[in-house]
PDB file of C-alpha atoms in Angstrom:
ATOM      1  CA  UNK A   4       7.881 -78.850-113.362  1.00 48.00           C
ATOM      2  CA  UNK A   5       7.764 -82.433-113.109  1.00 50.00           C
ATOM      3  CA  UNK A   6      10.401 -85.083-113.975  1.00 50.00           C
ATOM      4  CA  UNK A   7      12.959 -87.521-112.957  1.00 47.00           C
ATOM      5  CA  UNK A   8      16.286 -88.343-114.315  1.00 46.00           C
ATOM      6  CA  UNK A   9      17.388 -91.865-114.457  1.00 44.00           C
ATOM      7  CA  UNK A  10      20.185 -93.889-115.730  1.00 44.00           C
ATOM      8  CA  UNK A  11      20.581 -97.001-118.349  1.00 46.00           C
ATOM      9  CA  UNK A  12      23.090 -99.430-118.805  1.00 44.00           C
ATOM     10  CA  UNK A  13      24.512-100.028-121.059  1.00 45.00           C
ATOM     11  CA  UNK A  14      24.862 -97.389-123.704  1.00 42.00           C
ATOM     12  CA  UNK A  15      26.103 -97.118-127.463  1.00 44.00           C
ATOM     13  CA  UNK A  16      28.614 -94.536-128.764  1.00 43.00           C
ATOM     14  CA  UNK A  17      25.487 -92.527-130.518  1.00 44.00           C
ATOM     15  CA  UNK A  18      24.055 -92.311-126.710  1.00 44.00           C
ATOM     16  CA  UNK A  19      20.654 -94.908-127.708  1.00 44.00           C
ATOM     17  CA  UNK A  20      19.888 -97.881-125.840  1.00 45.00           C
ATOM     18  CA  UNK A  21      21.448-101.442-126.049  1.00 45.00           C
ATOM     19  CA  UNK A  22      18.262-102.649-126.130  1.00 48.00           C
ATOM     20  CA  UNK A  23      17.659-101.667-129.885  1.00 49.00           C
ATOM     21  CA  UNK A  24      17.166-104.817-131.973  1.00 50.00           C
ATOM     22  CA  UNK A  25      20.375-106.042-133.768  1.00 51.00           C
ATOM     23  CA  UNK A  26      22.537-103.736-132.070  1.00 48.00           C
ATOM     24  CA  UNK A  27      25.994-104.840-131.020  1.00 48.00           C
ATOM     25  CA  UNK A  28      26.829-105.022-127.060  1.00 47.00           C
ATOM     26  CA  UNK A  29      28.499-102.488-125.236  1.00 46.00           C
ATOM     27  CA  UNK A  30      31.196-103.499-122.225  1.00 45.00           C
ATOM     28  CA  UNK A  31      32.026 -99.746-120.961  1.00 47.00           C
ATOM     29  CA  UNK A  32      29.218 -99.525-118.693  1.00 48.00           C
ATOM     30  CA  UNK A  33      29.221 -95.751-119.054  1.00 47.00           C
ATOM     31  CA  UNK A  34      25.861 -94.452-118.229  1.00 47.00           C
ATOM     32  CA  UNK A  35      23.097 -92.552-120.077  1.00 48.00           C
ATOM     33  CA  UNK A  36      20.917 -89.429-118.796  1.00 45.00           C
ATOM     34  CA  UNK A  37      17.714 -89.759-119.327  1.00 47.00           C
ATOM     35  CA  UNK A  38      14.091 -88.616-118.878  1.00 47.00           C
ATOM     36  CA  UNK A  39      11.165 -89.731-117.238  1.00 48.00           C
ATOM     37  CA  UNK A  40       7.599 -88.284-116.316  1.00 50.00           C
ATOM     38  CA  UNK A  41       6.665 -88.132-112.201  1.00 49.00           C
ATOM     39  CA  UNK A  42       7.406 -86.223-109.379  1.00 51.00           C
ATOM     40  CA  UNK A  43      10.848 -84.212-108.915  1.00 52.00           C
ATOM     41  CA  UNK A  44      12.355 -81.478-106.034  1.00 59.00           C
ATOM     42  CA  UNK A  45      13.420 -78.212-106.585  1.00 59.00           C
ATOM     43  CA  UNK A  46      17.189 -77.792-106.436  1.00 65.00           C
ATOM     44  CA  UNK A  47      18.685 -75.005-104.516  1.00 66.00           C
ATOM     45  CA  UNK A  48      19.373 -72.503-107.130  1.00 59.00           C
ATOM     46  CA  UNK A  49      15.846 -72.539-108.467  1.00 58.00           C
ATOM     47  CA  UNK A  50      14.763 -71.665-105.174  1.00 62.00           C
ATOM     48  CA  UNK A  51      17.173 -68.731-104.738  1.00 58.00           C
ATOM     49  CA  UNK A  52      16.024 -67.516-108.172  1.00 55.00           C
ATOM     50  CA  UNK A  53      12.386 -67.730-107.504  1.00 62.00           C
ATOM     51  CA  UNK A  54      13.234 -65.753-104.201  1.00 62.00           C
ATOM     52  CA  UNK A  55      15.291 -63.113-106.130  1.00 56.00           C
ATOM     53  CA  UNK A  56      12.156 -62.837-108.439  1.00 55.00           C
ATOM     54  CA  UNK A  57       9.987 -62.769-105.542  1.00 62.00           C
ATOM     55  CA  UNK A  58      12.365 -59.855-103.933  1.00 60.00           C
ATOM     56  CA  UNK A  59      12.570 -57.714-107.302  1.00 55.00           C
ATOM     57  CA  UNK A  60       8.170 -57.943-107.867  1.00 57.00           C
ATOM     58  CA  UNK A  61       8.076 -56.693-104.311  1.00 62.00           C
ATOM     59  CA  UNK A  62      10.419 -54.111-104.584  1.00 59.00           C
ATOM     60  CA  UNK A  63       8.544 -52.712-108.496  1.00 57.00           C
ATOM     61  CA  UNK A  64       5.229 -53.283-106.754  1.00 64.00           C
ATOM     62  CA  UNK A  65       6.722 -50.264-103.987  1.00 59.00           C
ATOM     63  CA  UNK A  66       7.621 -48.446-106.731  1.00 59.00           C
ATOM     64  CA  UNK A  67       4.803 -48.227-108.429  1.00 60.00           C
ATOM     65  CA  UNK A  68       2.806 -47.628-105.511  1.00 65.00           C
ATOM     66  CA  UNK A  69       5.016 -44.865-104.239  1.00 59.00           C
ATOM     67  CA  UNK A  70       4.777 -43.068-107.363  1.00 60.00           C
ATOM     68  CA  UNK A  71       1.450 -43.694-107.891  1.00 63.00           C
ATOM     69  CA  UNK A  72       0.571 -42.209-104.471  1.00 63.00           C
ATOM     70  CA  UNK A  73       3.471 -38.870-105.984  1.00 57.00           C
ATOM     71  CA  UNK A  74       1.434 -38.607-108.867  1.00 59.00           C
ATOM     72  CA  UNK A  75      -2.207 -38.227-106.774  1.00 60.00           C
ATOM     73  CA  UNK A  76      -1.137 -36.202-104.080  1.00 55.00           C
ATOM     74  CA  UNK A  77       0.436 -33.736-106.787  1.00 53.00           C
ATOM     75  CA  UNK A  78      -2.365 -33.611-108.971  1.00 53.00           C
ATOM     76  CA  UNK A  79      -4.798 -32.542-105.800  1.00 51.00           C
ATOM     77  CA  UNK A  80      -2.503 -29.943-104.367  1.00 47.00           C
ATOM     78  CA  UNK A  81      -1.021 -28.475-107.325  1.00 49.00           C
ATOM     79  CA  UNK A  82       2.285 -29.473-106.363  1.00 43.00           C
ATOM     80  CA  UNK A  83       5.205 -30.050-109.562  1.00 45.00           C
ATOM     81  CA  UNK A  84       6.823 -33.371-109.718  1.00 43.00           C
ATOM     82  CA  UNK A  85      10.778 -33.152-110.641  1.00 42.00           C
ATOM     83  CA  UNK A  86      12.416 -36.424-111.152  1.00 41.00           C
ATOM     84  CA  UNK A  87      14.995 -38.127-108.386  1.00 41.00           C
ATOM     85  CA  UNK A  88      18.063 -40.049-108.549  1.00 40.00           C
ATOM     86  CA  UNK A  89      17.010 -43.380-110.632  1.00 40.00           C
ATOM     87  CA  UNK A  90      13.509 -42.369-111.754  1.00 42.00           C
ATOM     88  CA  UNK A  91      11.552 -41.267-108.562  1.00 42.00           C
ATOM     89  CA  UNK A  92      10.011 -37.848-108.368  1.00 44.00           C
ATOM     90  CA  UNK A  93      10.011 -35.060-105.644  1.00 43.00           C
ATOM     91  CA  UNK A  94       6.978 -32.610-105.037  1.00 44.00           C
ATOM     92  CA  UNK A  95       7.666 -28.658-104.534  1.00 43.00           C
ATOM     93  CA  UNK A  96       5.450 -26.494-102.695  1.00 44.00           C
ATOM     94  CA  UNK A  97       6.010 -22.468-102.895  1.00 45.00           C
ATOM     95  CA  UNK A  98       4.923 -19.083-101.336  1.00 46.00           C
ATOM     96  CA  UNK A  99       3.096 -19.862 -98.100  1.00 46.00           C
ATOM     97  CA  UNK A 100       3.892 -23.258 -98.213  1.00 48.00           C
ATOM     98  CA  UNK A 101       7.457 -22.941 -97.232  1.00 51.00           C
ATOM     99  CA  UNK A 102       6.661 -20.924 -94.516  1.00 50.00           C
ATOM    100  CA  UNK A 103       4.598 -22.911 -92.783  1.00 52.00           C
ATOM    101  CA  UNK A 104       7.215 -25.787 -93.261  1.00 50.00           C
ATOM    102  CA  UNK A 105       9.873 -23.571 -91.710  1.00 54.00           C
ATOM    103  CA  UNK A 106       8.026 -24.178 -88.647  1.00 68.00           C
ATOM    104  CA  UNK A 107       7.683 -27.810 -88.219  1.00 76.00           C
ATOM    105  CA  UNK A 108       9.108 -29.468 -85.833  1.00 87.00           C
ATOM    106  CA  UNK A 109      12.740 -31.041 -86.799  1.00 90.00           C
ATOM    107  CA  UNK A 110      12.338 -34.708 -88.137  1.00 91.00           C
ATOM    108  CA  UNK A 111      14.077 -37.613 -86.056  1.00 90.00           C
ATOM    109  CA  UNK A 112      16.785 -39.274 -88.756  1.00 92.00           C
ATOM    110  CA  UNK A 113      18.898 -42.222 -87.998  1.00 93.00           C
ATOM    111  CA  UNK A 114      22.342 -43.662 -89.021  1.00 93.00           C
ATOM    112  CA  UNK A 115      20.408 -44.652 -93.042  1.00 94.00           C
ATOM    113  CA  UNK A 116      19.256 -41.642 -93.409  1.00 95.00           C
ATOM    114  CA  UNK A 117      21.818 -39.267 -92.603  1.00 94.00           C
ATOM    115  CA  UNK A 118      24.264 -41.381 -94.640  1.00 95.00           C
ATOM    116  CA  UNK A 119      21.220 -41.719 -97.328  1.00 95.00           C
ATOM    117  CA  UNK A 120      21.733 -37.097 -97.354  1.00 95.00           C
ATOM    118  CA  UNK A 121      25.598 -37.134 -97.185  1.00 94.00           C
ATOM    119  CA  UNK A 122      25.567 -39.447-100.443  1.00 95.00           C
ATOM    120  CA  UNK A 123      23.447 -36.874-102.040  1.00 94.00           C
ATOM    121  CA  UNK A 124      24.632 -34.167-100.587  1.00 92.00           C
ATOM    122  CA  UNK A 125      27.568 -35.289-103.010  1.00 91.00           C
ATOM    123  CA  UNK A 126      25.757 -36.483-105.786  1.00 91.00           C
ATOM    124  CA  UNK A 127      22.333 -35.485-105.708  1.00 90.00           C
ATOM    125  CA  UNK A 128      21.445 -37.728-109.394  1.00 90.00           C
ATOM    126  CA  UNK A 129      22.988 -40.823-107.994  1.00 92.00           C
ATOM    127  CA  UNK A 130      20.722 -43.566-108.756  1.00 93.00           C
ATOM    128  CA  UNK A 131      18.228 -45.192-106.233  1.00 94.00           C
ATOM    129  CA  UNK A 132      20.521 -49.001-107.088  1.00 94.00           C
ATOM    130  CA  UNK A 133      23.931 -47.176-106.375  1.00 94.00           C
ATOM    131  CA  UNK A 134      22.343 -45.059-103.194  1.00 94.00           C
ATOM    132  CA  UNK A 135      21.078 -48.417-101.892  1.00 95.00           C
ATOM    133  CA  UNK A 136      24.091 -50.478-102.704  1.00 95.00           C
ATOM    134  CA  UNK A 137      26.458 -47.552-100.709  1.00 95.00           C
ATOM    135  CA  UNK A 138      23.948 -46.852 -98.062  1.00 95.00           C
ATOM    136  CA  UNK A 139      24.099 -50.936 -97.279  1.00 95.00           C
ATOM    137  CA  UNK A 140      20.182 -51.305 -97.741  1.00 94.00           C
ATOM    138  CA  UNK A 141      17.866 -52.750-100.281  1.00 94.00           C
ATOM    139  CA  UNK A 142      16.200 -51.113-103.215  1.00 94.00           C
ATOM    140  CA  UNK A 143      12.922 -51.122-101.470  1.00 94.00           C
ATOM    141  CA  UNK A 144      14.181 -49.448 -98.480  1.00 95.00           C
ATOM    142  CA  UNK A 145      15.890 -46.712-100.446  1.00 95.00           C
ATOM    143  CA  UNK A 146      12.889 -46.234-102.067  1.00 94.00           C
ATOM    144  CA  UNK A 147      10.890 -45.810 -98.561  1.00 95.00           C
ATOM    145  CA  UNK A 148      13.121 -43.565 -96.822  1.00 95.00           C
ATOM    146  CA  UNK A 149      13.165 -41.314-100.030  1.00 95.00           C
ATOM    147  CA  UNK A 150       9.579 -40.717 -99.607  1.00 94.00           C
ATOM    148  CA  UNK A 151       9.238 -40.419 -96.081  1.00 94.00           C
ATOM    149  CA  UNK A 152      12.011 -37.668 -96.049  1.00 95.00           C
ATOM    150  CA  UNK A 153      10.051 -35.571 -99.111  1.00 93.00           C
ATOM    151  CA  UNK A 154       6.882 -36.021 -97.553  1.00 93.00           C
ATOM    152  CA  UNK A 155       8.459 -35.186 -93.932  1.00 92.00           C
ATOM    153  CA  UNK A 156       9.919 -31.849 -95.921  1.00 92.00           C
ATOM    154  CA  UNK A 157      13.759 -33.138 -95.412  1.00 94.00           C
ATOM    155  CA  UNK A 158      14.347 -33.225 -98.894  1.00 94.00           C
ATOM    156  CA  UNK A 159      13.176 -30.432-100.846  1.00 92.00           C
ATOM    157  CA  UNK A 160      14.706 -30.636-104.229  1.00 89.00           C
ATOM    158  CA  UNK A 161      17.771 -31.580-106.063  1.00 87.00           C
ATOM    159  CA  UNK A 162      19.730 -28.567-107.795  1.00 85.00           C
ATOM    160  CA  UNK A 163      23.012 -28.455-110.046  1.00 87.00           C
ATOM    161  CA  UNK A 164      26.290 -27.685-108.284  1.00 87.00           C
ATOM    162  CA  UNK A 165      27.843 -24.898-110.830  1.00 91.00           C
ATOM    163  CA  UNK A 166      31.315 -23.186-110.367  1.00 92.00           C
ATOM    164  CA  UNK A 167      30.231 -19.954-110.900  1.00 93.00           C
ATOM    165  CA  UNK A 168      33.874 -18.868-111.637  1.00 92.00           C
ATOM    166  CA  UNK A 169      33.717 -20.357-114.987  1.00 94.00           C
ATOM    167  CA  UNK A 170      30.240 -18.334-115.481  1.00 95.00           C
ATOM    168  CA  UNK A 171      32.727 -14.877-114.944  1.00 96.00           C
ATOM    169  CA  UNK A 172      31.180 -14.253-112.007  1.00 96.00           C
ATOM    170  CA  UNK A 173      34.936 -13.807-110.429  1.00 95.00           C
ATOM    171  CA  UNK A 174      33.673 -11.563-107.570  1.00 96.00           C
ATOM    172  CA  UNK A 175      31.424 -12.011-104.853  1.00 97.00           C
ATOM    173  CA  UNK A 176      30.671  -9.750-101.939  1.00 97.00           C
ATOM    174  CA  UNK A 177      28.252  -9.473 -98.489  1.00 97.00           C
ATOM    175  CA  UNK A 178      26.233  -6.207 -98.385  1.00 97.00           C
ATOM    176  CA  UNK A 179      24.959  -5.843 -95.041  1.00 97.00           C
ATOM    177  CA  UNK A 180      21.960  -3.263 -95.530  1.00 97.00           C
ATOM    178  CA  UNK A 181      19.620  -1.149 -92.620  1.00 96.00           C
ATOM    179  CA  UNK A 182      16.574  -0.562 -93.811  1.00 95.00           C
ATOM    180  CA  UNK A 183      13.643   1.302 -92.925  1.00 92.00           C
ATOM    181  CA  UNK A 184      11.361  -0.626 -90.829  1.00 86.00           C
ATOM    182  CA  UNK A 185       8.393   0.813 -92.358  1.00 90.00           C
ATOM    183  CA  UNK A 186       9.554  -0.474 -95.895  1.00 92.00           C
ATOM    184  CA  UNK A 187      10.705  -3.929 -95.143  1.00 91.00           C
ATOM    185  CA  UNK A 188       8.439  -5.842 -97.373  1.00 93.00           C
ATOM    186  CA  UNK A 189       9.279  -3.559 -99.927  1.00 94.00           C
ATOM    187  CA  UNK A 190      12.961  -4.735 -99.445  1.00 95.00           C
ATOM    188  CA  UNK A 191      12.079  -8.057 -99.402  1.00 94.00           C
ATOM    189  CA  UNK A 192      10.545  -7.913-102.405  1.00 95.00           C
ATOM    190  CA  UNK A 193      13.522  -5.989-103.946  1.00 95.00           C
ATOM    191  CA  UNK A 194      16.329  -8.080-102.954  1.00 96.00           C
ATOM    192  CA  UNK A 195      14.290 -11.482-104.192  1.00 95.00           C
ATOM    193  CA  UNK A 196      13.975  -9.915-107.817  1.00 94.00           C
ATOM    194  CA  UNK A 197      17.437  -8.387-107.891  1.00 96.00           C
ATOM    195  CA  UNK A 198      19.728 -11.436-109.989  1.00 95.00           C
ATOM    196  CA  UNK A 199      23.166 -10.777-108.418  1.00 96.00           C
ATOM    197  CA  UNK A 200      21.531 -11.675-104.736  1.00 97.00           C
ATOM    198  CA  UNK A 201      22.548 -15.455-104.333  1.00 96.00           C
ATOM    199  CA  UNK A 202      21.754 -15.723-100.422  1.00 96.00           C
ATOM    200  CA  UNK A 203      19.337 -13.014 -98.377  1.00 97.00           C
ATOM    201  CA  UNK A 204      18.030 -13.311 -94.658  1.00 96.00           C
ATOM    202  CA  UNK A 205      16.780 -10.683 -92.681  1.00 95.00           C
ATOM    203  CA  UNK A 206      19.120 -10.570 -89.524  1.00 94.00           C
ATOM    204  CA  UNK A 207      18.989  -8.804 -85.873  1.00 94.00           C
ATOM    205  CA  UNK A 208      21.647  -5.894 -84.826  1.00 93.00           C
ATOM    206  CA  UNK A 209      22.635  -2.886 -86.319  1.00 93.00           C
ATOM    207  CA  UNK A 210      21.785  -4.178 -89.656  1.00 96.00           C
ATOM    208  CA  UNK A 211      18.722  -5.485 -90.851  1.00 95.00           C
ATOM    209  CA  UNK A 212      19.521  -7.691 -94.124  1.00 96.00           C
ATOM    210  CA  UNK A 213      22.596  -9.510 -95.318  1.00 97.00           C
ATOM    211  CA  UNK A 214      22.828 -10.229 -98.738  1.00 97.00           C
ATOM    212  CA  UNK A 215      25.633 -12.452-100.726  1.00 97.00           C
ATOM    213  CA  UNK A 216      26.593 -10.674-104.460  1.00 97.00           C
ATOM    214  CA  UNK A 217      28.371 -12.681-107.220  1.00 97.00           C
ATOM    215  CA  UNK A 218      29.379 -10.223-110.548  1.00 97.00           C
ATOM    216  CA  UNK A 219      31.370  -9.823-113.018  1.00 97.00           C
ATOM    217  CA  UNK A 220      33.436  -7.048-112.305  1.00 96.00           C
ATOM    218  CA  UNK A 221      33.601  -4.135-109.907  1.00 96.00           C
ATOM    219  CA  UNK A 222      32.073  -1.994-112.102  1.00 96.00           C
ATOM    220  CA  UNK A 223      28.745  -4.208-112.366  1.00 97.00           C
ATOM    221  CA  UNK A 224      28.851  -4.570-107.987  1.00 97.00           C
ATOM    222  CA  UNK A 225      29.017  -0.509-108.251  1.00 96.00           C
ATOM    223  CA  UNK A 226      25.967  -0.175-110.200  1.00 96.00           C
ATOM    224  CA  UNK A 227      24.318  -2.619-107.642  1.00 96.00           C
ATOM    225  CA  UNK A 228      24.606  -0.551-104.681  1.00 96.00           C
ATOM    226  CA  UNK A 229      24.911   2.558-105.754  1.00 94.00           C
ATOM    227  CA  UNK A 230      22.390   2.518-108.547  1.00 94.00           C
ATOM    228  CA  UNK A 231      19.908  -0.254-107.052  1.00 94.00           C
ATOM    229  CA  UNK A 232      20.302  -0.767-103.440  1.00 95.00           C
ATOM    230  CA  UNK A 233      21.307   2.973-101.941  1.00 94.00           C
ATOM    231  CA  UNK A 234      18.546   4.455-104.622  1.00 94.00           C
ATOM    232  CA  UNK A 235      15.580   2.446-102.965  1.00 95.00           C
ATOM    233  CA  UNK A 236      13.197   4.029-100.726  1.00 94.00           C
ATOM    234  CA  UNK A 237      13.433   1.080 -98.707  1.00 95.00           C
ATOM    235  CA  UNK A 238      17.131   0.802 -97.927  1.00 96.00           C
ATOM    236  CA  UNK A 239      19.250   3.752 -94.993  1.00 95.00           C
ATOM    237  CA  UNK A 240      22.321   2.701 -95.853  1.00 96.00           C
ATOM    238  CA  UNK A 241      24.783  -0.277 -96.445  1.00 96.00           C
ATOM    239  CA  UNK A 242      28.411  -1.682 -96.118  1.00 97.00           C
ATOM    240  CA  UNK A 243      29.965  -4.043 -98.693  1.00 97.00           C
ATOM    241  CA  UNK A 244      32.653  -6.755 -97.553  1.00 97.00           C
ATOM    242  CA  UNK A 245      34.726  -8.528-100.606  1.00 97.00           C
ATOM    243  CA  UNK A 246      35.268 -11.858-100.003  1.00 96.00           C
ATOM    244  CA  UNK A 247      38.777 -12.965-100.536  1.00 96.00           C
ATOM    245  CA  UNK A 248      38.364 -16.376-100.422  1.00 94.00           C
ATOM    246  CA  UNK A 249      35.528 -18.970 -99.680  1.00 92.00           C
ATOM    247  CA  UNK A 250      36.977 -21.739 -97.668  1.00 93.00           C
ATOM    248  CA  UNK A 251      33.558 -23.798 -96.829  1.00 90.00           C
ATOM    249  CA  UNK A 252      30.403 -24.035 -98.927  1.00 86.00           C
ATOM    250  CA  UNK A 253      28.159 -26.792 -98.337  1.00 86.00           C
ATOM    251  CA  UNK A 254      24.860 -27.542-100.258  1.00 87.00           C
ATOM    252  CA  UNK A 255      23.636 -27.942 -96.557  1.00 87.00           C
ATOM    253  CA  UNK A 256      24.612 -29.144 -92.978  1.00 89.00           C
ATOM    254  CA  UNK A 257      23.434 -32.852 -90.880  1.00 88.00           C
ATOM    255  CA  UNK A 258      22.943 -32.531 -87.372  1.00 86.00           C
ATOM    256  CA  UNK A 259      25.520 -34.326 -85.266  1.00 83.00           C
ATOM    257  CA  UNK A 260      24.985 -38.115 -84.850  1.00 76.00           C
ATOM    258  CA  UNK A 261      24.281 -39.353 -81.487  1.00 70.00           C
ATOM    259  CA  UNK A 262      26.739 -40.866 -79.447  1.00 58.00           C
TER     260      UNK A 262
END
C-alpha cells in the first residue's frame, strides 16, 4: 500500500478546505487528515499481523503435509486411520505387526513429550490448540511431535475411559490359570475370544496365564471358570482372587524423567 497522510490549515466545521471559493475564514487552526498518493512505511502492527499470518500458513502448510503423508502411508500398508485430538489421525497396525513392535528398541522422549503423554494420558481428545497451549509449544510443534511418536509406535491409539461400574459389571476378579504346555496356543486363542477377559499375559512360575474378569454377578464369574475355563482341554487348573478394591489404574505408565 502506498500513501501519505498530511495536514491542512485551516479547516471548516464540515472538515473541507479554506481554500474553497467564497468560503468564510477559519481562526481555530485545528487541523485536517488527509490523503495523498507516494511512498509510506509499514507501522508496527501490520508487521506483527503479516508475521502472525506468516506463522499460521506455515503451521496449515505442516498440517496438510503431515496428513497428507497419514493418508499415503495408510493407503500402501493397509493401515486404518482414526482421528486425534483436533483433527489429526493415528494409523493401527494388527496381528504380526504388534509383535514385531514389541521388540523395538524404547524411543528417547524429552521433557515435551512426556508432558505432551501425561496431558493425554488425561484427556486423550484434547485438541492439538489446547495440547500446545498447556504443553508451552506452538501448534506446529504439537503437530510434529504427534507424528513422530505414532510413527515411532509411542502412541498407538486413543480409547474411551468407561467406569465399568455403571455398565453392572460390579465384580472383577484375577484367575491365575496352568495350562498344558502342549495346548498353549489353544489357550491363547481362548482367553482372547472369551468377553469377560479385560487384561491376559502369559506369565513365568507355577502358573502360566493371569487373566483380569469383570461380571455381573457371581453367578456369571461361576459359569466362567467352571463352565469355560476348567472345561477346556487346554487349561490344568486355576485359582480365582476377588478384588476388593482397585486403588491404581492407569491408562499407562512414563518412564522416570532424568535428573
Amino acid at each position: 500500500m502506498r500513501g501519505l497522510f498530511v495536514f491542512e490549515y485551516p479547516l471548516f466545521a464540515d472538515g473541507l478546505s479554506a481554500d474553497r471559493p467564497g468560503a468564510p475564514a477559519r481562526l481555530d487552526g485545528l487541523p485536517r487528515l488527509g490523503w495523498k498518493e507516494g511512498p509510506t512505511r509499514p507501522t508496527e502492527a501490520a508487521i506483527a499481523m503479516r508475521r502472525r499470518d506468516q506463522t499460521d500458513e506455515e503451521e496449515l502448510e505442516v498440517e496438510a503435509k503431515a496428513e497428507g503423508e497419514r493418508e499415503a502411508a495408510g493407503a500402501a500398508a493397509g493401515i486404518d486411520a482414526v482421528t486425534l485430538p483436533g483433527g489429526a489421525s493415528r494409523r493401527r497396525r494388527g496381528g504380526a505387526a504388534d509383535a514385531d513392535e514389541a521388540v523395538r528398541p524404547p524411543v528417547p522422549v524429552d521433557r515435551i513429550d512426556r508432558r505432551i503423554l501425561e496431558l493425554l494420558r488425561d484427556d486423550g481428545r484434547l485438541p492439538v490448540a489446547a495440547l500446545a497451549e498447556r504443553a508451552g509449544i506452538s501448534r506446529a510443534n504439537a503437530y510434529t511431535r504427534l507424528e513422530r511418536l505414532r510413527n515411532e509406535g509411542v502412541i498407538r491409539g486413543f480409547a474411551a475411559s468407561v467406569d465399568v461400574g455403571r455398565l453392572g459389571l460390579g465384580i472383577a476378579a484375577l484367575v491365575l490359570i496352568a495350562g498344558r504346555q502342549p495346548a498353549w496356543r489353544e489357550l491363547r486363542d481362548e482367553l482372547l475370544h472369551m468377553p469377560e477377559v479385560e487384561y491376559c499375559a502369559f506369565t513365568t512360575g507355577e502358573y502360566d496365564a493371569l487373566v483380569l474378569v469383570r461380571v455381573p454377578d457371581v453367578e456369571t464369574l461361576r459359569d466362567v471358570i467352571l463352565e469355560r475355563l476348567q472345561s477346556s482341554p487346554a487349561v490344568r487348573a486355576t485359582q480365582t482372587i476377588f478384588v476388593l478394591d482397585e486403588v491404581v489404574r492407569r491408562p499407562f505408565v512414563l518412564p522416570l524423567a532424568e535428573s
